[in-house]
Tab-separated table of C-alpha atoms in Angstrom:
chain	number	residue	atom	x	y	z
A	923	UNK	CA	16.435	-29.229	-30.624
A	924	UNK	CA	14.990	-29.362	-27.250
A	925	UNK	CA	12.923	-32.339	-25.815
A	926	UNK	CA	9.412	-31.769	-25.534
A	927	UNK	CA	9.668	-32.685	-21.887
A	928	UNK	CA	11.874	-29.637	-21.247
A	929	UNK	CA	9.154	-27.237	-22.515
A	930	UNK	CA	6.316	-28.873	-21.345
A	931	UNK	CA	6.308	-27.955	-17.617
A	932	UNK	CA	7.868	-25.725	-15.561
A	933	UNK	CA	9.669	-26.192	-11.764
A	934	UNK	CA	7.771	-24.867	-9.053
A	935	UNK	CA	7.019	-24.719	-4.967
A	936	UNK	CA	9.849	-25.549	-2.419
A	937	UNK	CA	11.495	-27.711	-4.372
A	938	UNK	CA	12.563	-25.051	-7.643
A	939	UNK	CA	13.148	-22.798	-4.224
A	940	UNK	CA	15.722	-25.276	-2.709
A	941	UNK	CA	17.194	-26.123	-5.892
A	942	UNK	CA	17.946	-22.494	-7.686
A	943	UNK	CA	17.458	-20.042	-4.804
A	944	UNK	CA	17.978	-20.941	-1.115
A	945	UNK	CA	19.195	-24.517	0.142
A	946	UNK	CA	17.044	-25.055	2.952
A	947	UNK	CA	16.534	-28.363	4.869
A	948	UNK	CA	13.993	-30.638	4.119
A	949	UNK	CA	12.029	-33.462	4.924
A	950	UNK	CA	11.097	-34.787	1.907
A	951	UNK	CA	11.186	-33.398	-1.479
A	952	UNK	CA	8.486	-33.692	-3.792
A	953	UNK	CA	8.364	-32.290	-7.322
A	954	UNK	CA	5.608	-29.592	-8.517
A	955	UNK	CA	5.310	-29.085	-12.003
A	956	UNK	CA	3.472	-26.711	-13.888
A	957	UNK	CA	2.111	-28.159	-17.575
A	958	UNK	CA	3.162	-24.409	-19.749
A	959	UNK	CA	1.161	-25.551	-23.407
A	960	UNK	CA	-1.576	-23.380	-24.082
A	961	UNK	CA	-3.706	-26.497	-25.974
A	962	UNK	CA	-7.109	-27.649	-25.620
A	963	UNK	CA	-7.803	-29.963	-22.171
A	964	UNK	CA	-8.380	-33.411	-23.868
A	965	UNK	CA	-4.938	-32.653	-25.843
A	966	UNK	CA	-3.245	-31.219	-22.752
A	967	UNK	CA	-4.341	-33.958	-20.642
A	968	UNK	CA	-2.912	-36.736	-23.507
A	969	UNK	CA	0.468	-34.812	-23.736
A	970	UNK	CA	0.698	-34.735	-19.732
A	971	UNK	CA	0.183	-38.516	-19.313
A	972	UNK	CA	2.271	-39.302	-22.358
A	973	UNK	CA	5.221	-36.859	-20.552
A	974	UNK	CA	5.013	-37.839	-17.243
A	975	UNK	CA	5.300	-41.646	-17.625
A	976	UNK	CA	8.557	-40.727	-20.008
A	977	UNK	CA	9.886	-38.916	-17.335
A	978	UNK	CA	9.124	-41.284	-14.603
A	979	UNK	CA	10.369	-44.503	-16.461
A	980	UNK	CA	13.677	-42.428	-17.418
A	981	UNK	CA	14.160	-41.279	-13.792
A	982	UNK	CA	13.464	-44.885	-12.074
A	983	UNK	CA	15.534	-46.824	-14.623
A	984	UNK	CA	18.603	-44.469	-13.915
A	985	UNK	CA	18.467	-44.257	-10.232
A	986	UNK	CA	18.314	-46.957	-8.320
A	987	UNK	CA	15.889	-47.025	-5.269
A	988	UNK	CA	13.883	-44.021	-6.776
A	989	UNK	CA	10.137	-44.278	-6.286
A	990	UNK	CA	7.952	-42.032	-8.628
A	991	UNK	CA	4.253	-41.617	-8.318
A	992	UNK	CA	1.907	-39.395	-9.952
């Protein structure tokens, strides 16, 4: 089974454009995410938070130097 993280948002902006269709220089790179659950806002907004500090505490305890903010 999938992670809920997976399905909850979706890649988008320059970024998903560098990464899967054109590698283009940059000078920075910044994530845009797109939250895809079709819930009502004071669930949606619970299930974002909840994600995104998952997915930022995963990402800055595996890479060293990595700064997340939302």
């Amino acid at each position: 089974m999938r992670s809920r993280r997976r399905l909850a948002f979706a890649l988008k902006g320059g970024t998903a454009i560098n990464l899967f269709y054109r590698d283009m220089p940059r000078l920075s790179v910044d994530i845009d995410l797109t939250y895809l659950p079709v819930r009502d806002r004071a669930d949606s907004l619970t299930d974002i938070d909840e994600t995104m500090n998952r997915i930022m505490s995963a990402a800055t305890g595996g890479i060293k130097g990595l700064e997340a903010h939302a």
